[in-house]
mmCIF file of C-alpha atoms and ligand atoms in Angstrom:
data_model
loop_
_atom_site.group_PDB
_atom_site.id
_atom_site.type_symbol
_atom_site.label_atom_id
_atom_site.label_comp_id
_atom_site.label_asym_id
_atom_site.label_seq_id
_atom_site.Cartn_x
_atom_site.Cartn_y
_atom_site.Cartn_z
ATOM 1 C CA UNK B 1 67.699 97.757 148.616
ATOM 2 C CA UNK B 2 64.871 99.161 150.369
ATOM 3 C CA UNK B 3 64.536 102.485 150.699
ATOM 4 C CA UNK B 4 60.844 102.869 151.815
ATOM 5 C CA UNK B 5 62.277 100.885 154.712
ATOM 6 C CA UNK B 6 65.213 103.444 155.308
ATOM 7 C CA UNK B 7 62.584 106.045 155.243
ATOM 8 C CA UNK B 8 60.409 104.252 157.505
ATOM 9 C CA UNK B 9 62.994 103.704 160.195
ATOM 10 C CA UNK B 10 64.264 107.316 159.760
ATOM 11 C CA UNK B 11 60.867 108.553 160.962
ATOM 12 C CA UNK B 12 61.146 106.464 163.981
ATOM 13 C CA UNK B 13 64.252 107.641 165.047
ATOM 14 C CA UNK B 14 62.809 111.419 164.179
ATOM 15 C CA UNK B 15 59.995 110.909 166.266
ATOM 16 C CA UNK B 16 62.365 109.147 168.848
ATOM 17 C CA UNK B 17 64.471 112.719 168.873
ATOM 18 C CA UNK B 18 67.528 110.556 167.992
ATOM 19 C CA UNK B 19 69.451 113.552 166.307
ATOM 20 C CA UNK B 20 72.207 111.376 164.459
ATOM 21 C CA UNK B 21 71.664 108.272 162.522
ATOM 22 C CA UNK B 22 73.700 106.720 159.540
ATOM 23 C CA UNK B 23 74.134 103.382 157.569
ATOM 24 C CA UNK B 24 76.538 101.436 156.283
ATOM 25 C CA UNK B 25 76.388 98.242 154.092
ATOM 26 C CA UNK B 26 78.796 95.403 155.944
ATOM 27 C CA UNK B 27 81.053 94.916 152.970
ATOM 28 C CA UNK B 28 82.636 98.678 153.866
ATOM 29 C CA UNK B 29 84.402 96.787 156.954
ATOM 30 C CA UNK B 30 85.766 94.105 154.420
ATOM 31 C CA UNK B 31 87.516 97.569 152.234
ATOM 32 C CA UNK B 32 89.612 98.602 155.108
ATOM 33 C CA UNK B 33 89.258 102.595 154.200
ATOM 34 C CA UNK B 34 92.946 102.499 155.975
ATOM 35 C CA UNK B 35 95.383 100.426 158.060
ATOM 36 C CA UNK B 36 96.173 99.021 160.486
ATOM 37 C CA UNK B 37 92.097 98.224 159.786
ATOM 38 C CA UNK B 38 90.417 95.360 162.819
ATOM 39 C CA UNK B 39 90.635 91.801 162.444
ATOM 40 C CA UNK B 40 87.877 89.766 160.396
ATOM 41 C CA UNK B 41 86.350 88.601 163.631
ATOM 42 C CA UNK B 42 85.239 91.988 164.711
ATOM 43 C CA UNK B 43 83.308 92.797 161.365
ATOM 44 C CA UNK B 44 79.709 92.710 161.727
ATOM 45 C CA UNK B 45 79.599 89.725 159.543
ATOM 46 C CA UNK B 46 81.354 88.046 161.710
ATOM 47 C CA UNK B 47 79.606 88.484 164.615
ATOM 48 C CA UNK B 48 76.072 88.218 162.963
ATOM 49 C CA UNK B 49 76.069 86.295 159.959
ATOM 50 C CA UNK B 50 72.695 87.291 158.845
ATOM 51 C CA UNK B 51 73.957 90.996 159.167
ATOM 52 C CA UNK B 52 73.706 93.207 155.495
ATOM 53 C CA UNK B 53 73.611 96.376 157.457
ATOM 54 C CA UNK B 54 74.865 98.464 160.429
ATOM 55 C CA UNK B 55 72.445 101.376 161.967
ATOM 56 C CA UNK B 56 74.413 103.763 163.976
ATOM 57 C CA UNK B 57 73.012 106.085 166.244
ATOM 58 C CA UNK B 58 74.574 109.008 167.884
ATOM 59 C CA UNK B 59 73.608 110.823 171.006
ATOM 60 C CA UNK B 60 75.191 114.096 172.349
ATOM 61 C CA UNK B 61 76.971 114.794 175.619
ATOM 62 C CA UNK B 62 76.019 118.361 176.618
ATOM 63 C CA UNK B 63 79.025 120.394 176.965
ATOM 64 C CA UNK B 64 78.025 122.581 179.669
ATOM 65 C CA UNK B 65 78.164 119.328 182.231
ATOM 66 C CA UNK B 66 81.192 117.465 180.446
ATOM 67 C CA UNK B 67 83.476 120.828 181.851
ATOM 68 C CA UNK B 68 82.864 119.568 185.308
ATOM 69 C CA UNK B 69 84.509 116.408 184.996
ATOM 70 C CA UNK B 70 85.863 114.706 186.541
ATOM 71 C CA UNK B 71 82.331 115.064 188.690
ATOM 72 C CA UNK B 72 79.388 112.789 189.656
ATOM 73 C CA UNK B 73 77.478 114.789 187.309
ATOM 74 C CA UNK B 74 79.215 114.348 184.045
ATOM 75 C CA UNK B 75 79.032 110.517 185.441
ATOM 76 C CA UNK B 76 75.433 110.945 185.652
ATOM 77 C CA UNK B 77 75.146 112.136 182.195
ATOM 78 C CA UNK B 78 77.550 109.690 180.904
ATOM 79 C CA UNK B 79 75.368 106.647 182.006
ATOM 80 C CA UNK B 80 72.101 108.384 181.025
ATOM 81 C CA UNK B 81 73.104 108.746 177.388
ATOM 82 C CA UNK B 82 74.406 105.110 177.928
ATOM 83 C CA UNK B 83 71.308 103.670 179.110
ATOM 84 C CA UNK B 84 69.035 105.455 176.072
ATOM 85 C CA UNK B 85 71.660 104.476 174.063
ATOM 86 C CA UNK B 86 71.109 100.889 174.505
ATOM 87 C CA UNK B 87 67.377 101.233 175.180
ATOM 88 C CA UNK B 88 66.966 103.373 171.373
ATOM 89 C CA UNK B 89 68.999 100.471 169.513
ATOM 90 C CA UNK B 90 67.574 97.933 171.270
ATOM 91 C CA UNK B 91 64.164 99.382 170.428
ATOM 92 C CA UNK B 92 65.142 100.213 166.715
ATOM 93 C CA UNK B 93 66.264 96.323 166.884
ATOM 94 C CA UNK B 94 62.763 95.277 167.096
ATOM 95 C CA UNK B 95 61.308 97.583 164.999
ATOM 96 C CA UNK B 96 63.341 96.033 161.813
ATOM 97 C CA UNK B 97 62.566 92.500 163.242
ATOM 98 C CA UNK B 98 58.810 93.124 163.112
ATOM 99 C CA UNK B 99 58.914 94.302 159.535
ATOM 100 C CA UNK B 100 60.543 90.658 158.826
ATOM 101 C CA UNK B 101 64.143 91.793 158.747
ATOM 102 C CA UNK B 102 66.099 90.298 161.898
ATOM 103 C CA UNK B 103 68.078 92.476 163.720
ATOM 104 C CA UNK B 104 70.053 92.785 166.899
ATOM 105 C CA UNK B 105 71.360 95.699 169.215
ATOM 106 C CA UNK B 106 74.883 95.945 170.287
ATOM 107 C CA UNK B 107 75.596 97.450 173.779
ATOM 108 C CA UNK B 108 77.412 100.716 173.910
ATOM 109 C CA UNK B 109 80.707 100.076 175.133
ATOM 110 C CA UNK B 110 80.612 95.783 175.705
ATOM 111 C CA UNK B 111 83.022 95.356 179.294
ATOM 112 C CA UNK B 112 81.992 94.297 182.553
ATOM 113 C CA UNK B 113 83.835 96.704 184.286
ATOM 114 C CA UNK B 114 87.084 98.713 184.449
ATOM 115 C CA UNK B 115 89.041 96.008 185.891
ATOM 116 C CA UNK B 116 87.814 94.230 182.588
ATOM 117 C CA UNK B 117 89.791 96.656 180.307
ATOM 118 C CA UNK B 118 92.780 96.964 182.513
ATOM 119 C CA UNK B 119 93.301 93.395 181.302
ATOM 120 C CA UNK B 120 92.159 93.550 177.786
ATOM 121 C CA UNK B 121 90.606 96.836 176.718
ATOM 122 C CA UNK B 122 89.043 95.767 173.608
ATOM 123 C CA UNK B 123 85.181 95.458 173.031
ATOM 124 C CA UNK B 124 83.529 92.734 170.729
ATOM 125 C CA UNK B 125 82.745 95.363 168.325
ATOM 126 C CA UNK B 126 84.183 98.854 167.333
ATOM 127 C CA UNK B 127 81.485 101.801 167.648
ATOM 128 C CA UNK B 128 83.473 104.836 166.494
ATOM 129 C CA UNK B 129 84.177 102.552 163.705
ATOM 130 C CA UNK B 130 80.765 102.033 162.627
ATOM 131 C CA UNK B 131 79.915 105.771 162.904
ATOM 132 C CA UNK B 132 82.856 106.523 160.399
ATOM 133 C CA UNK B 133 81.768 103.730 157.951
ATOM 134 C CA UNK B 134 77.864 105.195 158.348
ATOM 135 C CA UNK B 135 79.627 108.637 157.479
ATOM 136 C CA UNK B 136 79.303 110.268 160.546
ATOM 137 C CA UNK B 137 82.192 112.099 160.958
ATOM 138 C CA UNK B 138 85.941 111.782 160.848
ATOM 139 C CA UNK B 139 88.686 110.418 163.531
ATOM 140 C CA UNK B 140 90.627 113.194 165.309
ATOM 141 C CA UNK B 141 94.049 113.406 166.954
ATOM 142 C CA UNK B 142 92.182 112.402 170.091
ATOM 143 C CA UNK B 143 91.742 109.309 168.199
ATOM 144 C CA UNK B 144 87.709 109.588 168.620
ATOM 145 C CA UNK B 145 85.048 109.962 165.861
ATOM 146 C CA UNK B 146 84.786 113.974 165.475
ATOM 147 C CA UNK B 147 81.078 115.068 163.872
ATOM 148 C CA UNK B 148 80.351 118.488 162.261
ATOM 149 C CA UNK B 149 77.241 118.710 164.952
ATOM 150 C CA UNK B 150 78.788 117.763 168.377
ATOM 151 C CA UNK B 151 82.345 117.640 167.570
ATOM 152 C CA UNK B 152 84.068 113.995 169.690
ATOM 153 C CA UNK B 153 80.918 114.937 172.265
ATOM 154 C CA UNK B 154 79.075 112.259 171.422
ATOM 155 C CA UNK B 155 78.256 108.584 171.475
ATOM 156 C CA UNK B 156 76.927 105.579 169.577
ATOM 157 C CA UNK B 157 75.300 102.804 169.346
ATOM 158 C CA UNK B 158 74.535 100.099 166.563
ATOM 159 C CA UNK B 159 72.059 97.908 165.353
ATOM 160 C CA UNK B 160 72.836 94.931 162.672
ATOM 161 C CA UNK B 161 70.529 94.161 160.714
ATOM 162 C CA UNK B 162 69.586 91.941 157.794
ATOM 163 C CA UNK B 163 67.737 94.332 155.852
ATOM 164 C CA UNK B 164 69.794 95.579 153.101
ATOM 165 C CA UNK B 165 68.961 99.563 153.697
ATOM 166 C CA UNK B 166 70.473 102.114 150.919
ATOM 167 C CA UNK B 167 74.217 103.127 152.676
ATOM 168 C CA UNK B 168 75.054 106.470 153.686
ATOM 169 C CA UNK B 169 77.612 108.469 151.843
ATOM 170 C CA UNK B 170 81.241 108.488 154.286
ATOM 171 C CA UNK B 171 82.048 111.921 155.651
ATOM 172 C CA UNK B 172 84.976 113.225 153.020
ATOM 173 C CA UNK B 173 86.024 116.357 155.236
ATOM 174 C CA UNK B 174 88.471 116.080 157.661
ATOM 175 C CA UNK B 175 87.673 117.613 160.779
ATOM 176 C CA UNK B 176 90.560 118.164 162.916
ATOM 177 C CA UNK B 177 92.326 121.026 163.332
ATOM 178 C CA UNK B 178 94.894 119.614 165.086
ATOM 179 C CA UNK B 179 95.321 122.043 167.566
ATOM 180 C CA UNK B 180 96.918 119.461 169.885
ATOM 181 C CA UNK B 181 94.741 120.382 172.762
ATOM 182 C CA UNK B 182 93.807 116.921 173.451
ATOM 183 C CA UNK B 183 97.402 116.157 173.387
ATOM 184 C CA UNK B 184 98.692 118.625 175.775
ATOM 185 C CA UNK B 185 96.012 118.308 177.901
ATOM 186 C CA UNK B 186 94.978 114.698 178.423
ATOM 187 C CA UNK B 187 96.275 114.137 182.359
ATOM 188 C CA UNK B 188 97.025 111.018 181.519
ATOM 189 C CA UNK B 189 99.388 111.903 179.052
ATOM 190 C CA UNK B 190 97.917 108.807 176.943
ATOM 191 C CA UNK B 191 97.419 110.902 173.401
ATOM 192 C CA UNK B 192 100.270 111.342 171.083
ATOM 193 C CA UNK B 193 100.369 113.608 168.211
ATOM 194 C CA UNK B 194 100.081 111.474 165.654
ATOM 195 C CA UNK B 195 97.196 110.843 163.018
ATOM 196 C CA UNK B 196 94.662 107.966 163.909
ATOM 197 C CA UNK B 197 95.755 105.140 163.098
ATOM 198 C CA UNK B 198 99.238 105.826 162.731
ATOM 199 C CA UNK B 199 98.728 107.273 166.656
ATOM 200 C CA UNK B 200 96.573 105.311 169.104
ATOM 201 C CA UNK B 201 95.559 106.032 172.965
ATOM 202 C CA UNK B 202 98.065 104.941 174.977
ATOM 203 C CA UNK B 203 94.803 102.724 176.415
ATOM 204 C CA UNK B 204 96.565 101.205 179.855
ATOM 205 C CA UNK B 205 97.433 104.759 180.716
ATOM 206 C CA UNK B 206 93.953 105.859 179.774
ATOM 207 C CA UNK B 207 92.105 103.302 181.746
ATOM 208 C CA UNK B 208 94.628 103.667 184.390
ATOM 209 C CA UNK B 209 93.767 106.890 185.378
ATOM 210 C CA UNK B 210 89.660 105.897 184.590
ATOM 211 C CA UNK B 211 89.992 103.619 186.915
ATOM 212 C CA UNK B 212 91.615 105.868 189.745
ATOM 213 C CA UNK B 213 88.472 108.071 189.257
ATOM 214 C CA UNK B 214 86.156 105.261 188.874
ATOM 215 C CA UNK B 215 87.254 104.431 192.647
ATOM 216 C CA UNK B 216 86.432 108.309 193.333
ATOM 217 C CA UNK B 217 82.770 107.378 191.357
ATOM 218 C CA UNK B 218 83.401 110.040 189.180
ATOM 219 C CA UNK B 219 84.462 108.459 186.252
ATOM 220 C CA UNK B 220 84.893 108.553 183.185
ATOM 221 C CA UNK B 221 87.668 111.499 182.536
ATOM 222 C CA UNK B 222 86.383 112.935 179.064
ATOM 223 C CA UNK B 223 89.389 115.232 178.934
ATOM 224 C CA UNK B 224 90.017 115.000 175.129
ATOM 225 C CA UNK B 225 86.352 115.364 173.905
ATOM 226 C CA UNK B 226 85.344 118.482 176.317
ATOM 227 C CA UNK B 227 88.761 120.594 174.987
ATOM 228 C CA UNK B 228 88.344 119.517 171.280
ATOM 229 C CA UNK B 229 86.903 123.143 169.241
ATOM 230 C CA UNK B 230 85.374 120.518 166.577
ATOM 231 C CA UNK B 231 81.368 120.780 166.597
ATOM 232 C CA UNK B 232 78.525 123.531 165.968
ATOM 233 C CA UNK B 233 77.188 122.513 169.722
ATOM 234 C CA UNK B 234 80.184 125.097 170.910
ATOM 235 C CA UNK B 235 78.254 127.646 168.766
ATOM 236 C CA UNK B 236 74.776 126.637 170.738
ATOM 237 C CA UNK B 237 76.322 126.661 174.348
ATOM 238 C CA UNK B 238 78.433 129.992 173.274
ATOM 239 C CA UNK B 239 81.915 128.174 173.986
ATOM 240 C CA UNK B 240 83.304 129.119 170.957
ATOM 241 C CA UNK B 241 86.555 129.685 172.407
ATOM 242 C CA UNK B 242 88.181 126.159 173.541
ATOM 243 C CA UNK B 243 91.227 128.032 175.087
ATOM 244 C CA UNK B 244 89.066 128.494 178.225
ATOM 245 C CA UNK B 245 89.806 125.161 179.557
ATOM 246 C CA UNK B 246 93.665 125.974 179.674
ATOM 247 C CA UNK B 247 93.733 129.266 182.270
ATOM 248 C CA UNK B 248 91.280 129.929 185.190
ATOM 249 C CA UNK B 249 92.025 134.044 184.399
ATOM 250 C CA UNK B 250 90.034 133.472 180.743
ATOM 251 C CA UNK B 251 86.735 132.792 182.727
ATOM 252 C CA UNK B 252 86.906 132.381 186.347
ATOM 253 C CA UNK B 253 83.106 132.422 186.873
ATOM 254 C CA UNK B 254 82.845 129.250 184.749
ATOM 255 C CA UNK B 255 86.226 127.723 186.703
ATOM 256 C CA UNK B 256 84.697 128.694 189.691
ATOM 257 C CA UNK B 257 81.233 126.798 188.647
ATOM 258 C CA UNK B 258 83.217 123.658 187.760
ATOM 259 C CA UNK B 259 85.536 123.516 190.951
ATOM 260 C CA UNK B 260 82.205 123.817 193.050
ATOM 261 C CA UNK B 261 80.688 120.747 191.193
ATOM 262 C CA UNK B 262 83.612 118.615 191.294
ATOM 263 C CA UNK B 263 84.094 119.635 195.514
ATOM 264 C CA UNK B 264 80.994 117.592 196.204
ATOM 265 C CA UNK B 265 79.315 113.756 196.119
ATOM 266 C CA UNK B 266 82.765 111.991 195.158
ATOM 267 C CA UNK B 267 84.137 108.998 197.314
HETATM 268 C C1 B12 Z 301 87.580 99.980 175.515
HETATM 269 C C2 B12 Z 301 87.111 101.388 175.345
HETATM 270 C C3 B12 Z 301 87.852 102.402 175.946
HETATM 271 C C4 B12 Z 301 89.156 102.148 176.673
HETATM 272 C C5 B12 Z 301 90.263 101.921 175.632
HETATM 273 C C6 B12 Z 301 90.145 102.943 174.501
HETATM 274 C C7 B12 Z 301 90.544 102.472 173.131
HETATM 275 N N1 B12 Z 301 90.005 101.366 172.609
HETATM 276 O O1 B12 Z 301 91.340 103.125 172.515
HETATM 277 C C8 B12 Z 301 89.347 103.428 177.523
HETATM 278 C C9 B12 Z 301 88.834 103.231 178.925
HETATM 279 C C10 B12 Z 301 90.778 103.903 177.588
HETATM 280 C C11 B12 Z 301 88.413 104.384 176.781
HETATM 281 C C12 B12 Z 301 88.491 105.738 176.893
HETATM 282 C C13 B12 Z 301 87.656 106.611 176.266
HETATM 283 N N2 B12 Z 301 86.531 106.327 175.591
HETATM 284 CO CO1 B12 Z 301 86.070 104.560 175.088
HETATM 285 N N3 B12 Z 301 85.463 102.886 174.522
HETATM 286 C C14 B12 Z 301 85.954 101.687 174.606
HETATM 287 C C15 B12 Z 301 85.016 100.687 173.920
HETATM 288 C C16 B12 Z 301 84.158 100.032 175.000
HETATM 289 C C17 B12 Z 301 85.649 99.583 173.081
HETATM 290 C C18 B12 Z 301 86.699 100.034 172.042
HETATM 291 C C19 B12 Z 301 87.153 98.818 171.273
HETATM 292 O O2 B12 Z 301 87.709 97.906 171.853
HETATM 293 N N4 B12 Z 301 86.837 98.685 169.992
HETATM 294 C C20 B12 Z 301 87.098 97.486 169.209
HETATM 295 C C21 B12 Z 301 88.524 97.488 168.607
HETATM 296 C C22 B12 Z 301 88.589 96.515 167.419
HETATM 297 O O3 B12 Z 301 88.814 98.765 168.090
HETATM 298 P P1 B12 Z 301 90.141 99.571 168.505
HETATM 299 O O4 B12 Z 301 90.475 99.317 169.923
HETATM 300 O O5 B12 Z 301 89.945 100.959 168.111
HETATM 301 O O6 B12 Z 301 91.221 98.820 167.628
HETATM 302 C C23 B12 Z 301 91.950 99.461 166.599
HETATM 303 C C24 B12 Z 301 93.438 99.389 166.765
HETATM 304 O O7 B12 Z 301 93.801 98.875 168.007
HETATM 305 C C25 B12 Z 301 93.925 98.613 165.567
HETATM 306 N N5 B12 Z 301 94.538 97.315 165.771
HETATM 307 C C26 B12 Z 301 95.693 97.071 165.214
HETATM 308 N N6 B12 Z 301 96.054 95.814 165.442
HETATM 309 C C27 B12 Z 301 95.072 95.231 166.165
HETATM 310 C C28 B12 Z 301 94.988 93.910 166.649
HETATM 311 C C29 B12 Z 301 93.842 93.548 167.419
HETATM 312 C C30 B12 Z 301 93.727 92.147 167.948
HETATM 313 C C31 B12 Z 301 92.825 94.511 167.666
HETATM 314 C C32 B12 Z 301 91.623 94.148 168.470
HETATM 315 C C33 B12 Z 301 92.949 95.830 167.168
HETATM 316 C C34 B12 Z 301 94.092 96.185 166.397
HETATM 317 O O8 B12 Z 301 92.842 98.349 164.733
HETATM 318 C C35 B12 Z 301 91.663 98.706 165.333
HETATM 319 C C36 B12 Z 301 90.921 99.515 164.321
HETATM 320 O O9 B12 Z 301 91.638 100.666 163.897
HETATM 321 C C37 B12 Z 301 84.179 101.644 173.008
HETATM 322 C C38 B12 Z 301 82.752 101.164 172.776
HETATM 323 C C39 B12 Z 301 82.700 100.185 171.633
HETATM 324 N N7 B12 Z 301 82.298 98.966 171.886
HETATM 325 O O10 B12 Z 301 83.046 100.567 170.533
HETATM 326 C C40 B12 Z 301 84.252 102.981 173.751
HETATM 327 C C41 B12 Z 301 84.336 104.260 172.923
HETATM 328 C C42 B12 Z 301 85.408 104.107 171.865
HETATM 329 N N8 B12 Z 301 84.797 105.226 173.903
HETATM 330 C C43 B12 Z 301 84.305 106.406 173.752
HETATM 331 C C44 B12 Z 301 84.689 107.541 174.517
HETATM 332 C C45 B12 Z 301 83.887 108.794 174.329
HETATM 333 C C46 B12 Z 301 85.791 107.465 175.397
HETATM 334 C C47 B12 Z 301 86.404 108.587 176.254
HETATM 335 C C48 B12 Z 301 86.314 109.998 175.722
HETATM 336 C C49 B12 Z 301 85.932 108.518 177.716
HETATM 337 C C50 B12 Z 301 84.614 109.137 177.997
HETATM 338 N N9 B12 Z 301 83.601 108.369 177.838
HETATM 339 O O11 B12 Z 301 84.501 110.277 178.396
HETATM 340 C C51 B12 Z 301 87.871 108.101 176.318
HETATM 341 C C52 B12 Z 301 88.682 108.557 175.088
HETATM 342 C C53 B12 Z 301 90.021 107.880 174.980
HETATM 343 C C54 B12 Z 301 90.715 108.192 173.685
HETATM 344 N N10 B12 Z 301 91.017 109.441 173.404
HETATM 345 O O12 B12 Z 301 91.004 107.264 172.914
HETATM 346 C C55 B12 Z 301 83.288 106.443 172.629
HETATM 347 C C56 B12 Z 301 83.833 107.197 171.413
HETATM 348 C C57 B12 Z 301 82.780 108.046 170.729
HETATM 349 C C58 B12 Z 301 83.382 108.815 169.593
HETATM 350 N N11 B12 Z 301 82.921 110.047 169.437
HETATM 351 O O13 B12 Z 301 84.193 108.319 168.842
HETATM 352 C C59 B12 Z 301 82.998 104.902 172.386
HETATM 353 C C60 B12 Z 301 82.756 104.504 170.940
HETATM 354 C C61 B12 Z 301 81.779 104.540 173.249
HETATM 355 C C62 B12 Z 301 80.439 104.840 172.582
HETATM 356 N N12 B12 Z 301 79.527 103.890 172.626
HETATM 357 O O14 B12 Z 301 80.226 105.902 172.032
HETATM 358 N N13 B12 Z 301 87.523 103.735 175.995
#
């Protein structure tokens, strides 16, 4: 187990201003924490035999810009946090390689496109996942990883790796209030009220309606994460109060902002 090496990388990622990072060993995916758990071919393992540990990094979306969606600037934002996303990990990659561990990145999401998902919307390997088993956070009602820092507003990216780096203690807390927002909100009506994993995103619906606003260019939707009151970046952006999103009368300057965003650069 090496630590120094933890501590190492930890400074890179600090000096990288990569504000979330956690670890988990590779035999957590083999003690399914519940069911229904993945099949064995999407465990780290699998994928990268050499693998002993997963790095997961988390990024935040800022709040302020995911109101506008739909909008070409919470796209914008979306595929800036994906490209650093895959440029951090694949740099953190390297970095473990050169110290004589091999390691690999894993893109962000893993589809070609959104035509891709309509016909199979499952990736090679399961971020949100990897952030629980690192003990990032905890899965909400919107059936996304929820973190004490940014709430479901943000997103990862992992590195395997053979070093065998000291694992992370999983998040025991769970986060949601279940305030159903996500639920009664989502316009694609693809949430349900039950508990992940008993409940899962209706996904066709979901990508459905991604892809009608992908033919806009202003996908994705991001419905569920910008409503969710989960997350001390509310606190930071003073949006304490998620109920905002619901009725224009609670804070019609900001409704105003957002409708003027979303009026302009879409197809
Ligand atoms: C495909 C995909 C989508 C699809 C389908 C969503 C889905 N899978 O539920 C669509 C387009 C709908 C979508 C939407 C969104 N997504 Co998305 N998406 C992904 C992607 C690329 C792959 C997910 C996946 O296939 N995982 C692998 C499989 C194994 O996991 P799973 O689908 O959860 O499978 C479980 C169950 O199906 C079950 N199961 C039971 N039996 C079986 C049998 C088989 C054969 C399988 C495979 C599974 C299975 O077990 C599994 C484990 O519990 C990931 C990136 C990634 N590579 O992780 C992002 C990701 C999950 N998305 C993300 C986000 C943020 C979103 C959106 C908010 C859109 C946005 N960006 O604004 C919405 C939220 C929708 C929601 N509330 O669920 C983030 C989540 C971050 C977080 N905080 O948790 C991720 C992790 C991207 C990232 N790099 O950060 N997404």
């Amino acid at each position: 187990m090496s630590a120094e090496l933890k501590r190492a990388l930890l400074e890179r990622c600090r000096k990288m201003e990569i504000p979330m990072v956690g670890v988990a060993s590779v035999d957590r995916w083999e003690r399914p924490p519940f069911e229904p758990w993945m099949p064995e071919e999407f465990y780290p393992r699998s994928i990268y035999p050499e693998a002993r540990s997963v790095v997961v990094i988390g990024l935040p979306i800022s709040l302020p810009v995911l109101e506008t969606s739909p909008s070409v600037w919470y796209r914008e934002l979306y595929r800036t946090v994906n490209i650093l996303l895959d440029q951090y990990t694949y740099r953190l990659s390297n970095f473990l390689t050169e110290r004589g561990h091999p390691s690999v990145f894993v893109p962000r999401d893993g589809y070609a496109s959104v035509e891709a998902l309509l016909k199979n919307p499952v990736a090679f390997f399961s971020h949100r996942h990897a952030a629980y088993l690192a003990g990032l956070g905890s899965f909400g009602v919107n059936k996304v990883l929820l973190t004490p820092e940014f709430g479901p507003r943000v997103r990862f990216g992992s590195v395997f790796t053979s070093a065998e780096l000291p694992p992370d203690p999983m998040l025991t807390d769970d986060l949601c209030t279940r305030c159903m927002r996500c639920v009664r909100m989502c316009p694609a009506r693809a949430i349900n009220e039950k508990d992940y994993p008993e409940g899962l995103t209706d996904k066709n619906a979901c990508s459905v309606y991604s892809a009608e606003l992908n033919r806009h260019g202003v996908s994705p939707c991001g419905v569920c994460i910008k409503v969710c009151p989960v997350g001390t970046d509310r606190k930071l952006y003073d949006r304490s109060d998620a109920s905002i999103y619901a009725k224009s009368d609670r804070a019609p300057e900001l409704h105003r902002a957002w409708e003027h965003v979303r009026s302009y650069g879409d197809n």
